[in-house]
PDB file of C-alpha atoms and ligand atoms in Angstrom:
ATOM      1  CA  MET A   8       0.000   0.000   0.000  1.00 57.00           C
ATOM      2  CA  ASN A   9       1.249   3.486  -0.756  1.00 62.00           C
ATOM      3  CA  SER A  10       1.143   6.056   1.990  1.00 64.00           C
ATOM      4  CA  SER A  11      -2.001   7.920   0.902  1.00 63.00           C
ATOM      5  CA  ALA A  12      -3.956   4.683   0.607  1.00 64.00           C
ATOM      6  CA  TYR A  13      -2.678   3.798   4.049  1.00 61.00           C
ATOM      7  CA  LEU A  14      -3.837   7.166   5.382  1.00 58.00           C
ATOM      8  CA  VAL A  15      -7.351   6.648   3.991  1.00 58.00           C
ATOM      9  CA  PHE A  16      -7.395   3.174   5.479  1.00 59.00           C
ATOM     10  CA  ALA A  17      -6.266   4.506   8.852  1.00 58.00           C
ATOM     11  CA  ILE A  18      -8.972   7.192   8.847  1.00 54.00           C
ATOM     12  CA  LEU A  19     -11.633   4.604   7.986  1.00 53.00           C
ATOM     13  CA  ALA A  20     -10.339   2.361  10.752  1.00 58.00           C
ATOM     14  CA  ILE A  21     -10.545   5.197  13.275  1.00 52.00           C
ATOM     15  CA  ALA A  22     -14.073   6.050  12.092  1.00 54.00           C
ATOM     16  CA  GLN A  23     -14.967   2.389  12.630  1.00 52.00           C
ATOM     17  CA  LEU A  24     -13.862   2.637  16.241  1.00 53.00           C
ATOM     18  CA  GLY A  25     -16.743   4.991  16.679  1.00 45.00           C
ATOM     19  CA  PHE A  26     -15.288   8.183  18.007  1.00 51.00           C
ATOM     20  CA  CYS A  27     -17.796  10.265  16.098  1.00 62.00           C
ATOM     21  CA  ASP A  28     -20.940   8.184  16.504  1.00 91.00           C
ATOM     22  CA  GLU A  29     -23.039  10.569  18.560  1.00 95.00           C
ATOM     23  CA  VAL A  30     -26.269   9.081  19.875  1.00 97.00           C
ATOM     24  CA  ASN A  31     -29.545  10.261  21.362  1.00 96.00           C
ATOM     25  CA  TYR A  32     -29.529   9.928  25.124  1.00 97.00           C
ATOM     26  CA  LYS A  33     -31.441  11.106  28.177  1.00 97.00           C
ATOM     27  CA  ASP A  34     -29.899  12.562  31.269  1.00 98.00           C
ATOM     28  CA  CYS A  35     -31.019  10.620  34.351  1.00 97.00           C
ATOM     29  CA  GLY A  36     -29.679  12.952  37.005  1.00 96.00           C
ATOM     30  CA  SER A  37     -26.111  14.058  36.357  1.00 96.00           C
ATOM     31  CA  ALA A  38     -25.794  15.926  39.644  1.00 93.00           C
ATOM     32  CA  ILE A  39     -22.117  16.883  39.638  1.00 96.00           C
ATOM     33  CA  GLY A  40     -21.234  16.821  35.952  1.00 97.00           C
ATOM     34  CA  SER A  41     -22.847  18.269  32.825  1.00 98.00           C
ATOM     35  CA  VAL A  42     -22.908  15.907  29.849  1.00 98.00           C
ATOM     36  CA  ASN A  43     -21.985  17.424  26.469  1.00 97.00           C
ATOM     37  CA  LYS A  44     -22.389  14.398  24.244  1.00 96.00           C
ATOM     38  CA  VAL A  45     -22.489  10.622  24.155  1.00 97.00           C
ATOM     39  CA  SER A  46     -21.149   8.407  21.376  1.00 97.00           C
ATOM     40  CA  VAL A  47     -21.481   4.666  20.836  1.00 96.00           C
ATOM     41  CA  SER A  48     -19.676   2.679  18.153  1.00 95.00           C
ATOM     42  CA  GLY A  49     -21.945   1.706  15.280  1.00 94.00           C
ATOM     43  CA  CYS A  50     -24.755   4.071  16.295  1.00 96.00           C
ATOM     44  CA  ASN A  51     -25.808   7.570  15.304  1.00 94.00           C
ATOM     45  CA  LYS A  52     -28.428  10.222  15.991  1.00 93.00           C
ATOM     46  CA  ASP A  53     -30.677   9.019  13.158  1.00 92.00           C
ATOM     47  CA  MET A  54     -31.298   5.785  15.062  1.00 93.00           C
ATOM     48  CA  SER A  55     -34.066   6.096  17.650  1.00 94.00           C
ATOM     49  CA  ARG A  56     -32.397   3.133  19.396  1.00 96.00           C
ATOM     50  CA  CYS A  57     -28.746   2.246  19.232  1.00 97.00           C
ATOM     51  CA  ILE A  58     -28.270  -1.294  17.892  1.00 97.00           C
ATOM     52  CA  LEU A  59     -25.802  -3.288  19.983  1.00 96.00           C
ATOM     53  CA  LYS A  60     -24.730  -6.492  18.285  1.00 97.00           C
ATOM     54  CA  ARG A  61     -24.273  -9.427  20.634  1.00 97.00           C
ATOM     55  CA  ASN A  62     -20.857 -11.040  20.728  1.00 97.00           C
ATOM     56  CA  THR A  63     -19.165  -7.703  20.068  1.00 96.00           C
ATOM     57  CA  ASN A  64     -17.578  -5.018  22.183  1.00 95.00           C
ATOM     58  CA  ALA A  65     -19.269  -1.633  21.956  1.00 95.00           C
ATOM     59  CA  THR A  66     -17.227   1.491  22.587  1.00 95.00           C
ATOM     60  CA  VAL A  67     -18.931   4.179  24.637  1.00 96.00           C
ATOM     61  CA  ASP A  68     -17.674   7.733  24.879  1.00 97.00           C
ATOM     62  CA  ILE A  69     -19.193  10.233  27.322  1.00 98.00           C
ATOM     63  CA  GLU A  70     -18.027  13.829  27.197  1.00 98.00           C
ATOM     64  CA  PHE A  71     -18.821  15.858  30.306  1.00 98.00           C
ATOM     65  CA  VAL A  72     -17.817  18.934  32.238  1.00 98.00           C
ATOM     66  CA  ALA A  73     -16.954  18.444  35.910  1.00 98.00           C
ATOM     67  CA  ASN A  74     -18.624  20.826  38.341  1.00 97.00           C
ATOM     68  CA  GLU A  75     -16.687  19.519  41.350  1.00 97.00           C
ATOM     69  CA  ASN A  76     -13.282  18.027  42.016  1.00 97.00           C
ATOM     70  CA  SER A  77     -13.083  14.297  42.560  1.00 97.00           C
ATOM     71  CA  ASN A  78     -10.301  11.906  43.475  1.00 97.00           C
ATOM     72  CA  ALA A  79     -12.090   8.886  42.045  1.00 97.00           C
ATOM     73  CA  LEU A  80     -14.922   7.884  39.744  1.00 97.00           C
ATOM     74  CA  LYS A  81     -16.630   4.537  39.490  1.00 97.00           C
ATOM     75  CA  SER A  82     -18.619   3.229  36.510  1.00 97.00           C
ATOM     76  CA  VAL A  83     -21.904   1.472  37.150  1.00 97.00           C
ATOM     77  CA  VAL A  84     -23.843   0.139  34.164  1.00 97.00           C
ATOM     78  CA  HIS A  85     -27.315  -1.372  34.038  1.00 97.00           C
ATOM     79  CA  GLY A  86     -29.543  -2.552  31.239  1.00 96.00           C
ATOM     80  CA  VAL A  87     -33.060  -1.391  32.066  1.00 97.00           C
ATOM     81  CA  VAL A  88     -35.612  -3.789  30.598  1.00 95.00           C
ATOM     82  CA  MET A  89     -39.251  -2.897  31.245  1.00 92.00           C
ATOM     83  CA  ASP A  90     -38.278  -0.739  34.240  1.00 93.00           C
ATOM     84  CA  VAL A  91     -36.122  -3.493  35.759  1.00 95.00           C
ATOM     85  CA  PRO A  92     -32.404  -2.631  35.978  1.00 95.00           C
ATOM     86  CA  VAL A  93     -30.101  -5.580  35.305  1.00 93.00           C
ATOM     87  CA  PRO A  94     -26.394  -5.068  36.038  1.00 93.00           C
ATOM     88  CA  PHE A  95     -23.995  -5.224  33.088  1.00 90.00           C
ATOM     89  CA  ASP A  96     -20.601  -6.726  33.787  1.00 84.00           C
ATOM     90  CA  LEU A  97     -17.887  -4.210  33.051  1.00 91.00           C
ATOM     91  CA  PRO A  98     -14.310  -5.456  32.657  1.00 90.00           C
ATOM     92  CA  ASN A  99     -13.126  -2.232  34.300  1.00 94.00           C
ATOM     93  CA  ASP A 100     -15.322  -0.216  36.642  1.00 95.00           C
ATOM     94  CA  ASN A 101     -12.606   2.251  37.594  1.00 97.00           C
ATOM     95  CA  ALA A 102     -13.506   5.254  35.444  1.00 97.00           C
ATOM     96  CA  CYS A 103     -10.046   6.746  36.091  1.00 97.00           C
ATOM     97  CA  SER A 104      -8.120   3.838  34.622  1.00 97.00           C
ATOM     98  CA  ASN A 105      -7.678   3.013  30.913  1.00 95.00           C
ATOM     99  CA  SER A 106     -10.549   5.363  30.168  1.00 97.00           C
ATOM    100  CA  GLY A 107      -8.879   8.499  28.879  1.00 96.00           C
ATOM    101  CA  ILE A 108      -9.480  10.124  32.281  1.00 97.00           C
ATOM    102  CA  GLU A 109      -6.820  10.710  34.863  1.00 96.00           C
ATOM    103  CA  CYS A 110      -7.932  11.400  38.410  1.00 97.00           C
ATOM    104  CA  PRO A 111      -8.115  13.662  40.325  1.00 97.00           C
ATOM    105  CA  ILE A 112     -10.806  15.378  38.314  1.00 97.00           C
ATOM    106  CA  SER A 113     -10.840  19.171  38.441  1.00 98.00           C
ATOM    107  CA  SER A 114     -13.950  21.275  38.558  1.00 98.00           C
ATOM    108  CA  GLY A 115     -14.436  23.258  35.345  1.00 98.00           C
ATOM    109  CA  SER A 116     -12.551  20.828  33.099  1.00 98.00           C
ATOM    110  CA  THR A 117     -14.026  18.819  30.245  1.00 98.00           C
ATOM    111  CA  TYR A 118     -13.431  15.073  30.177  1.00 98.00           C
ATOM    112  CA  SER A 119     -13.969  12.396  27.605  1.00 97.00           C
ATOM    113  CA  TYR A 120     -14.639   9.032  29.224  1.00 98.00           C
ATOM    114  CA  LEU A 121     -14.044   6.072  26.949  1.00 97.00           C
ATOM    115  CA  ALA A 122     -15.088   2.547  27.855  1.00 96.00           C
ATOM    116  CA  THR A 123     -15.695  -0.858  26.361  1.00 95.00           C
ATOM    117  CA  LEU A 124     -19.050  -2.522  26.919  1.00 95.00           C
ATOM    118  CA  PRO A 125     -18.977  -6.244  26.172  1.00 94.00           C
ATOM    119  CA  VAL A 126     -22.291  -7.237  24.580  1.00 95.00           C
ATOM    120  CA  LEU A 127     -22.255 -10.916  25.415  1.00 94.00           C
ATOM    121  CA  LYS A 128     -23.692 -13.627  23.229  1.00 95.00           C
ATOM    122  CA  LYS A 129     -25.755 -14.918  26.166  1.00 94.00           C
ATOM    123  CA  TYR A 130     -27.735 -11.666  26.478  1.00 93.00           C
ATOM    124  CA  PRO A 131     -31.281 -11.862  25.121  1.00 94.00           C
ATOM    125  CA  ARG A 132     -32.378  -9.867  22.069  1.00 96.00           C
ATOM    126  CA  VAL A 133     -34.271  -7.174  23.919  1.00 96.00           C
ATOM    127  CA  THR A 134     -35.169  -3.524  23.835  1.00 97.00           C
ATOM    128  CA  VAL A 135     -33.192  -1.981  26.640  1.00 97.00           C
ATOM    129  CA  ASP A 136     -32.092   1.362  28.009  1.00 97.00           C
ATOM    130  CA  ILE A 137     -28.421   1.351  28.908  1.00 98.00           C
ATOM    131  CA  LYS A 138     -28.074   3.287  32.156  1.00 98.00           C
ATOM    132  CA  TRP A 139     -24.508   4.453  32.568  1.00 98.00           C
ATOM    133  CA  GLU A 140     -23.484   6.138  35.813  1.00 98.00           C
ATOM    134  CA  LEU A 141     -20.172   7.610  36.832  1.00 98.00           C
ATOM    135  CA  LYS A 142     -20.249   7.840  40.604  1.00 98.00           C
ATOM    136  CA  LYS A 143     -18.370   9.862  43.158  1.00 96.00           C
ATOM    137  CA  ASP A 144     -18.808   8.493  46.704  1.00 94.00           C
ATOM    138  CA  GLY A 145     -22.109   6.896  45.712  1.00 92.00           C
ATOM    139  CA  SER A 146     -23.566  10.061  44.096  1.00 95.00           C
ATOM    140  CA  ASP A 147     -24.186  10.422  40.389  1.00 96.00           C
ATOM    141  CA  PHE A 148     -21.499  12.569  38.842  1.00 97.00           C
ATOM    142  CA  VAL A 149     -22.963  11.572  35.490  1.00 98.00           C
ATOM    143  CA  CYS A 150     -26.078   9.519  34.722  1.00 98.00           C
ATOM    144  CA  ILE A 151     -27.233   8.884  31.176  1.00 98.00           C
ATOM    145  CA  LEU A 152     -29.744   6.573  29.529  1.00 98.00           C
ATOM    146  CA  ILE A 153     -29.039   5.319  26.014  1.00 98.00           C
ATOM    147  CA  PRO A 154     -32.061   3.792  24.260  1.00 98.00           C
ATOM    148  CA  ALA A 155     -30.782   0.578  22.690  1.00 98.00           C
ATOM    149  CA  LYS A 156     -31.675  -2.774  21.245  1.00 97.00           C
ATOM    150  CA  LEU A 157     -29.600  -5.931  21.633  1.00 96.00           C
ATOM    151  CA  GLN A 158     -29.434  -7.918  18.429  1.00 96.00           C
TER     152      GLN A 158
HETATM  153  C1  NAG B  22     -13.886  -7.792  23.786  1.00 83.62           C
HETATM  154  O1  NAG B  22     -12.753  -7.253  24.418  1.00 83.62           O
HETATM  155  C2  NAG B  22     -12.110  -8.149  25.322  1.00 83.62           C
HETATM  156  C3  NAG B  22     -11.022  -7.410  26.030  1.00 83.62           C
HETATM  157  O2  NAG B  22     -10.248  -6.681  25.148  1.00 83.62           O
HETATM  158  C4  NAG B  22     -11.610  -9.359  24.535  1.00 83.62           C
HETATM  159  O3  NAG B  22     -11.002 -10.278  25.411  1.00 83.62           O
HETATM  160  C5  NAG B  22     -12.788 -10.020  23.849  1.00 83.62           C
HETATM  161  O4  NAG B  22     -12.338 -11.088  23.046  1.00 83.62           O
HETATM  162  C6  NAG B  22     -13.550  -9.030  22.983  1.00 83.62           C
HETATM  163  N1  NAG B  22     -14.769  -9.682  22.522  1.00 83.62           N
HETATM  164  C7  NAG B  22     -15.173  -9.625  21.254  1.00 83.62           C
HETATM  165  C8  NAG B  22     -16.427 -10.348  20.947  1.00 83.62           C
HETATM  166  O5  NAG B  22     -14.551  -9.029  20.383  1.00 83.62           O
END
């Protein structure tokens, strides 16, 4: 491959990773942070529900502004099916590690939190709202709901 073909390939590969796949979401009580945007690999704003393919890893990116300092942040993820929240297993629930965020978090700064959500083969094909919380001492720094469908 010549270098320009390689460049095009690299850009396509980065686009595939989903860094620009902004989705529709609802705020479910971000008390300490203000969410700017949420992106999920393979989804976009034209989809009323983000399609998450089973047996893949989805990449989730949450951009938010911190309104308080924090030494730590913990990720808690649930799939809400017909009002019942079911915990999602996250390989890494420390939102300050391998996430693009370094703690401590400073009030007034903008952060981009990047995480992998394994969509396991054993999950049922259901309509679900992905509830993603970033918690500081048990309080919601960030809480968002992503309307989704497991396929
Ligand atoms: C998802 O990511 C994990 C950790 O990187 C990896 O072990 C696993 O094989 C991936 N699963 C799929 C379906 O790609």
